[in-house]
């Protein structure tokens, strides 16, 4: 499931006076859906147009669909930026009985998220992209119950307008689609994660 | 001869005057007693630290937009013995770096810390002003650098700190500038993990 971040009255970063983050993320998401679908991967977008969705709405959509991966897309004006984030969760948010707490719903999938983050980053690096792996207190990652990551990308040069160019969007989309397809094609063991107490195994992709 | 009724009236009036005097004297004494602790409290108030004077060494975590890192640096600044003022002084020293010309992580003019509240057990509430939040560049990493820089600096210099909460102009705010979540408390261990991943790579 691909989530083009922001939308509606929430424009995200104003990358330049005419380019808004919400429009760039939607354009890349549409390319990515096409590229993943052409690889036989069933893909859905959290928003199709300039919809005004809260982060809770987005998490609810992901939790209802239960996709193999929830991917939130963000754009930045920083040159050459390509960063993959998994959730940063407070240790003091504890589980409560049979229900997952909304603020820490990601806890049960955090190992899987970090494994996906690591493997997708490795695949992107083999395609020539310099990728950083980070954690971030970024909604709705901590509210999603399936493996969830966010990707923040920037223009390849100081010209921010490149973010709006179909060529850049297409090349980024192809690299992301290849990396996601590589991750989905192999059941992987999760990366060790000290904050959740060890390794786990991701479920087989569907 | 003094008439008997006149004598009784004078005695009653004299008694009344004496009674009123005693009552007024006691009222005055009570007022003085009530005022005394207030005077003592204001005398015991912590004195604002001097702007210049003996300096102390402290470690602050400085954000660098290029290459998107958080670096530990030692600074020497005058620091108050009062923990709350000490915390605010550390954060203001960081903001001085960010608002200066050639800043490694520029924040808009007027960016400031309104206050830092230290609440037992181990909670720090950092109240940012709206000039800081409204001029913060929007983006996941750049917002994370700001938040982590402030929180990790406090966590490093205030032993016993467990959680950090951010407010903007005294109010809760969902995100700093559209990305990093400010609605929850940050655990110090969570901040340390973020600072580690943002460290020089």
Coordinates of C-alpha atoms in Angstrom, one line a residue:
Chain A
X1 CA 0.0 0.0 0.0
X2 CA 1.5 3.3 -1.1
X3 CA 0.6 6.5 0.8
X4 CA 1.4 9.8 -1.0
X5 CA 1.9 11.9 2.1
X6 CA -0.1 15.1 2.7
X7 CA -3.0 16.2 0.5
X8 CA -6.0 18.6 0.5
X9 CA -5.4 21.6 2.7
X10 CA -2.3 20.0 4.1
X11 CA 0.3 20.7 1.3
X12 CA 3.4 19.4 3.1
X13 CA 6.6 21.2 2.2
X14 CA 6.4 24.1 -0.2
X15 CA 9.3 22.9 -2.4
X16 CA 9.2 26.0 -4.5
X17 CA 6.3 28.6 -5.1
X18 CA 4.7 26.3 -7.6
X19 CA 5.7 22.8 -6.5
X20 CA 4.0 21.3 -3.4
X21 CA 5.1 18.2 -1.6
X22 CA 1.6 16.7 -1.8
X23 CA 1.6 16.9 -5.6
X24 CA 5.1 15.4 -6.0
X25 CA 4.3 12.5 -3.7
X26 CA 1.0 11.7 -5.5
X27 CA 2.8 11.8 -8.9
X28 CA 5.5 9.4 -7.7
X29 CA 3.0 7.1 -6.0
X30 CA 1.0 6.8 -9.3
X31 CA 4.2 5.9 -11.2
X32 CA 5.1 3.4 -8.5
X33 CA 1.7 1.8 -8.5
X34 CA 2.0 1.3 -12.3
X35 CA 5.5 -0.1 -12.0
X36 CA 4.6 -2.5 -9.1
X37 CA 1.5 -3.7 -10.9
X38 CA 3.5 -4.4 -14.0
X39 CA 5.7 -6.7 -11.8
X40 CA 2.5 -8.6 -10.7
X41 CA 2.3 -6.9 -7.3
X42 CA -1.2 -5.9 -6.2
X43 CA -0.9 -2.2 -5.2
X44 CA -3.3 0.3 -3.7
X45 CA -3.0 4.0 -3.1
X46 CA -4.2 5.5 0.2
X47 CA -5.3 8.6 -1.7
X48 CA -6.1 8.9 -5.4
X49 CA -6.4 12.7 -5.8
X50 CA -6.0 15.8 -3.7
X51 CA -7.9 14.2 -0.8
X52 CA -7.7 15.6 2.7
X53 CA -6.8 12.7 4.9
X54 CA -5.6 12.7 8.5
X55 CA -2.8 10.5 9.6
X56 CA -5.3 8.4 11.6
X57 CA -7.4 7.9 8.4
X58 CA -4.2 6.7 6.6
X59 CA -3.3 4.3 9.4
X60 CA -6.9 3.0 9.6
X61 CA -6.8 2.3 5.8
X62 CA -3.6 0.3 6.2
X63 CA -4.8 -1.6 9.2
X64 CA -8.0 -2.5 7.4
X65 CA -6.3 -3.7 4.2
X66 CA -3.4 -5.5 6.0
X67 CA -0.9 -5.1 3.1
X68 CA 2.5 -6.7 3.1
X69 CA 4.1 -3.3 3.2
X70 CA 2.8 0.2 4.0
X71 CA 5.0 2.8 2.2
X72 CA 4.6 6.5 3.0
X73 CA 6.2 8.8 0.4
X74 CA 7.7 12.2 1.3
X75 CA 9.5 14.8 -0.9
X76 CA 12.2 17.2 0.2
X77 CA 14.2 20.0 -1.5
X78 CA 17.5 18.6 -0.1
X79 CA 19.7 17.6 -3.0
X80 CA 20.3 13.9 -3.5
X81 CA 18.2 13.0 -0.5
X82 CA 17.0 9.4 -0.3
X83 CA 16.2 8.2 3.2
X84 CA 14.2 5.3 4.5
X85 CA 12.6 5.7 7.9
X86 CA 11.1 3.1 10.2
X87 CA 9.0 4.1 13.3
X88 CA 10.7 5.5 16.4
X89 CA 8.5 4.3 19.3
X90 CA 8.7 5.3 23.0
X91 CA 9.7 2.4 25.3
X92 CA 7.2 3.5 27.9
X93 CA 4.1 2.8 25.6
X94 CA 3.2 -0.7 26.8
X95 CA 0.8 -3.1 25.3
X96 CA -2.6 -3.3 27.0
X97 CA -4.5 -6.7 27.0
X98 CA -5.8 -8.2 23.7
X99 CA -5.9 -4.8 21.9
X100 CA -3.0 -3.0 20.4
X101 CA -2.6 0.5 21.6
X102 CA -3.1 3.0 18.8
X103 CA 0.1 5.0 19.7
X104 CA 2.2 1.8 19.6
X105 CA 0.3 -0.4 17.1
X106 CA 3.5 -0.7 15.0
X107 CA 5.4 -2.4 17.9
X108 CA 4.4 -5.9 16.7
X109 CA 5.6 -5.3 13.2
X110 CA 8.7 -3.1 14.0
X111 CA 11.2 -5.9 13.4
X112 CA 9.5 -6.6 10.0
X113 CA 9.6 -2.9 9.2
X114 CA 13.3 -2.7 9.9
X115 CA 14.0 -5.7 7.9
X116 CA 12.1 -4.3 4.9
X117 CA 13.9 -0.9 5.4
X118 CA 17.3 -2.7 5.4
X119 CA 16.6 -4.9 2.4
X120 CA 15.0 -2.2 0.3
X121 CA 17.9 0.2 1.1
X122 CA 20.4 -2.5 0.1
X123 CA 18.6 -3.1 -3.2
X124 CA 18.5 0.7 -3.9
X125 CA 22.2 1.0 -3.1
X126 CA 23.0 -1.7 -5.7
X127 CA 21.0 0.4 -8.2
X128 CA 23.4 3.3 -7.5
X129 CA 21.4 5.3 -5.0
X130 CA 23.0 6.6 -1.8
X131 CA 20.4 5.6 0.9
X132 CA 20.3 6.4 4.6
X133 CA 18.4 4.3 7.1
X134 CA 16.9 6.1 10.0
X135 CA 14.1 6.0 12.6
X136 CA 11.7 8.9 13.0
X137 CA 8.7 9.9 15.2
X138 CA 6.6 10.2 12.1
X139 CA 2.9 9.6 11.9
X140 CA 1.2 7.4 10.9
X141 CA 4.1 4.8 11.0
X142 CA 3.6 4.1 14.8
X143 CA -0.2 3.5 14.3
X144 CA 0.2 1.0 11.5
X145 CA 0.0 -2.7 12.4
X146 CA 1.9 -4.1 9.3
X147 CA 5.5 -3.5 8.2
X148 CA 5.6 0.2 7.6
X149 CA 8.3 2.5 6.2
X150 CA 8.6 6.1 4.9
X151 CA 10.8 7.2 2.1
X152 CA 11.9 10.8 1.7
X153 CA 13.5 11.8 -1.6
X154 CA 15.0 15.0 -2.9
X155 CA 16.0 16.2 -6.4
X156 CA 19.2 14.8 -7.9
X157 CA 20.7 18.4 -8.3
X158 CA 20.1 21.8 -6.9
X159 CA 17.2 22.4 -9.3
X160 CA 14.1 21.6 -7.3
X161 CA 11.9 21.6 -10.4
X162 CA 13.4 18.2 -11.2
X163 CA 11.1 16.8 -8.5
X164 CA 8.2 17.7 -10.8
X165 CA 9.7 16.1 -13.9
X166 CA 8.1 12.9 -15.2
X167 CA 11.7 11.6 -16.0
X168 CA 12.9 11.9 -12.5
X169 CA 9.7 10.5 -11.0
X170 CA 9.8 7.6 -13.4
X171 CA 13.4 6.7 -12.7
X172 CA 12.9 6.9 -8.9
X173 CA 9.7 4.8 -9.3
X174 CA 11.5 2.1 -11.3
X175 CA 14.3 1.8 -8.7
X176 CA 11.7 1.7 -5.8
X177 CA 9.6 -0.9 -7.6
X178 CA 12.6 -3.1 -8.3
X179 CA 13.7 -2.9 -4.7
X180 CA 10.3 -3.6 -3.3
X181 CA 9.8 -6.5 -5.7
X182 CA 13.2 -7.9 -4.6
X183 CA 12.2 -7.7 -1.0
X184 CA 8.7 -9.2 -1.6
X185 CA 10.2 -12.1 -3.6
X186 CA 12.2 -13.5 -0.7
X187 CA 10.9 -14.3 2.7
X188 CA 13.5 -12.5 4.9
X189 CA 14.6 -12.8 8.5
X190 CA 14.1 -9.5 10.3
X191 CA 17.1 -7.4 11.2
X192 CA 18.0 -7.5 14.8
X193 CA 16.4 -4.6 16.7
X194 CA 17.6 -3.8 20.2
X195 CA 14.4 -1.9 21.0
X196 CA 12.1 -4.8 20.4
X197 CA 14.4 -7.5 21.8
X198 CA 15.7 -9.5 18.9
X199 CA 14.9 -11.0 15.5
X200 CA 11.6 -12.1 14.0
X201 CA 10.5 -13.4 10.7
X202 CA 8.5 -11.5 8.2
X203 CA 5.4 -13.1 6.8
X204 CA 5.4 -14.3 3.2
X205 CA 4.4 -11.6 0.8
X206 CA 1.0 -11.6 -0.9
Chain B
X1 CA -22.4 65.3 92.1
X2 CA -22.2 63.2 89.0
X3 CA -25.4 61.6 88.0
X4 CA -25.3 57.9 88.3
X5 CA -26.6 57.2 84.7
X6 CA -23.8 59.5 83.3
X7 CA -21.2 57.5 85.3
X8 CA -22.4 54.2 83.9
X9 CA -22.4 55.6 80.4
X10 CA -18.8 56.8 80.7
X11 CA -17.7 53.4 82.2
X12 CA -19.4 51.6 79.3
X13 CA -17.8 53.9 76.7
X14 CA -14.4 53.5 78.2
X15 CA -14.8 49.7 78.2
X16 CA -15.8 49.8 74.6
X17 CA -12.8 52.0 73.6
X18 CA -10.4 49.6 75.4
X19 CA -12.0 46.5 73.7
X20 CA -11.8 48.1 70.3
X21 CA -8.2 49.0 70.9
X22 CA -7.3 45.4 71.8
X23 CA -9.2 44.1 68.8
X24 CA -7.4 46.5 66.4
X25 CA -4.0 45.6 67.9
X26 CA -4.6 41.9 67.4
X27 CA -5.8 42.4 63.8
X28 CA -2.6 44.3 63.1
X29 CA -0.5 41.7 64.7
X30 CA -2.1 38.9 62.5
X31 CA -1.5 41.0 59.4
X32 CA 2.2 41.4 60.2
X33 CA 2.4 37.6 60.8
X34 CA 0.8 36.9 57.4
X35 CA 3.1 39.3 55.6
X36 CA 6.3 37.9 57.0
X37 CA 6.5 34.6 55.1
X38 CA 5.8 36.4 51.8
X39 CA 8.8 38.6 52.4
X40 CA 10.9 35.6 53.2
X41 CA 9.8 33.8 50.0
X42 CA 10.7 36.7 47.8
X43 CA 14.1 36.9 49.6
X44 CA 14.7 33.2 48.9
X45 CA 13.9 33.5 45.2
X46 CA 16.7 32.3 42.9
X47 CA 18.7 35.2 41.6
X48 CA 18.9 35.3 37.8
X49 CA 22.3 34.2 36.7
X50 CA 24.7 36.8 35.3
X51 CA 24.9 37.1 31.6
X52 CA 28.6 37.0 31.9
X53 CA 30.7 35.3 34.6
X54 CA 32.3 32.0 35.3
X55 CA 31.5 29.5 32.6
X56 CA 30.9 25.8 32.6
X57 CA 31.5 23.2 30.0
X58 CA 28.5 21.4 28.6
X59 CA 27.9 19.0 25.7
X60 CA 25.3 20.1 23.2
X61 CA 24.1 18.2 20.1
X62 CA 24.3 20.3 17.1
X63 CA 22.3 19.6 13.9
X64 CA 24.1 20.0 10.5
X65 CA 21.7 20.0 7.5
X66 CA 24.7 19.2 5.3
X67 CA 25.2 16.2 5.6
X68 CA 22.1 15.7 7.8
X69 CA 23.9 14.8 11.0
X70 CA 23.8 15.5 14.7
X71 CA 27.2 16.1 16.3
X72 CA 28.1 16.3 19.9
X73 CA 30.1 19.5 20.7
X74 CA 31.5 21.0 23.9
X75 CA 30.6 24.6 24.7
X76 CA 31.5 26.9 27.6
X77 CA 28.6 29.1 28.8
X78 CA 27.5 30.6 32.2
X79 CA 25.0 28.2 33.7
X80 CA 22.7 28.7 36.6
X81 CA 22.7 26.3 39.6
X82 CA 18.9 26.1 39.2
X83 CA 18.1 23.1 37.0
X84 CA 15.2 24.7 35.2
X85 CA 17.2 27.8 34.3
X86 CA 20.2 25.6 33.5
X87 CA 18.1 23.7 31.0
X88 CA 16.7 26.9 29.3
X89 CA 20.3 28.3 29.1
X90 CA 21.6 25.2 27.3
X91 CA 18.7 25.2 24.8
X92 CA 19.1 29.0 24.2
X93 CA 22.8 28.4 23.5
X94 CA 21.8 25.9 20.8
X95 CA 19.3 28.3 19.3
X96 CA 22.0 31.0 19.2
X97 CA 24.0 28.7 17.0
X98 CA 21.0 28.0 14.8
X99 CA 19.9 31.7 14.4
X100 CA 23.5 33.0 13.8
X101 CA 24.8 33.8 10.3
X102 CA 26.3 30.8 8.6
X103 CA 24.2 28.4 10.8
X104 CA 24.6 24.7 10.2
X105 CA 20.9 24.3 10.7
X106 CA 19.2 27.7 10.1
X107 CA 16.1 28.6 12.1
X108 CA 14.1 31.8 11.5
X109 CA 14.8 35.1 13.3
X110 CA 13.1 35.3 16.7
X111 CA 13.2 31.5 17.2
X112 CA 13.3 31.0 21.0
X113 CA 12.5 28.7 23.9
X114 CA 9.7 30.3 25.8
X115 CA 10.4 28.2 28.9
X116 CA 11.5 24.8 30.1
X117 CA 9.6 23.1 32.9
X118 CA 11.1 20.3 34.9
X119 CA 8.4 18.2 36.4
X120 CA 8.9 15.2 38.7
X121 CA 9.5 12.4 38.0
X122 CA 12.0 13.1 35.3
X123 CA 9.8 15.0 32.8
X124 CA 11.0 18.0 30.8
X125 CA 8.5 20.2 29.0
X126 CA 10.1 22.4 26.3
X127 CA 7.9 25.2 25.3
X128 CA 9.0 26.5 21.9
X129 CA 7.8 29.8 20.5
X130 CA 5.8 30.0 17.3
X131 CA 8.6 31.9 15.5
X132 CA 10.7 28.7 15.7
X133 CA 7.9 26.3 14.7
X134 CA 6.6 28.5 11.9
X135 CA 10.0 29.1 10.3
X136 CA 11.2 25.5 10.6
X137 CA 11.9 24.1 7.2
X138 CA 9.4 21.3 6.5
X139 CA 10.8 17.9 6.0
X140 CA 11.2 14.6 7.9
X141 CA 14.9 14.7 8.5
X142 CA 15.3 18.5 9.1
X143 CA 12.5 18.5 11.7
X144 CA 13.9 15.4 13.3
X145 CA 17.3 17.1 13.6
X146 CA 15.7 20.1 15.4
X147 CA 13.7 18.0 17.9
X148 CA 16.5 15.5 18.5
X149 CA 19.1 18.2 19.0
X150 CA 17.1 19.9 21.7
X151 CA 15.9 16.7 23.4
X152 CA 19.3 14.9 23.4
X153 CA 21.1 18.1 24.7
X154 CA 18.7 18.1 27.7
X155 CA 19.0 14.4 28.2
X156 CA 22.8 14.5 28.2
X157 CA 23.0 17.4 30.7
X158 CA 20.2 16.7 33.1
X159 CA 20.8 13.4 34.9
X160 CA 17.5 11.7 35.8
X161 CA 15.6 12.9 32.9
X162 CA 13.2 10.2 31.6
X163 CA 10.8 11.9 29.1
X164 CA 10.6 15.1 27.0
X165 CA 7.5 16.8 25.8
X166 CA 7.4 19.7 23.3
X167 CA 4.8 22.5 23.3
X168 CA 4.5 25.5 20.9
X169 CA 3.4 28.7 22.5
X170 CA 2.3 26.8 25.5
X171 CA 0.0 24.5 23.5
X172 CA 0.1 21.0 22.1
X173 CA 0.9 20.8 18.5
X174 CA 0.6 17.7 16.2
X175 CA 3.8 18.2 14.2
X176 CA 6.7 20.6 14.2
X177 CA 6.3 21.6 10.6
X178 CA 4.1 18.9 9.0
X179 CA 6.2 15.8 9.7
X180 CA 7.8 15.0 13.0
X181 CA 5.2 14.1 15.6
X182 CA 5.1 16.3 18.7
X183 CA 1.8 14.9 20.1
X184 CA 3.5 12.3 22.3
X185 CA 6.2 12.3 24.9
X186 CA 9.7 11.3 23.8
X187 CA 11.5 8.7 26.0
X188 CA 15.1 9.6 26.6
X189 CA 16.1 6.1 25.4
X190 CA 14.1 6.8 22.2
X191 CA 15.9 10.1 21.7
X192 CA 19.2 8.4 22.3
X193 CA 18.4 5.9 19.6
X194 CA 17.5 8.7 17.2
X195 CA 20.6 10.6 18.0
X196 CA 22.7 7.6 17.4
X197 CA 21.2 7.0 14.0
X198 CA 21.6 10.7 13.1
X199 CA 25.2 10.6 14.2
X200 CA 28.2 11.1 11.8
X201 CA 28.0 8.3 9.2

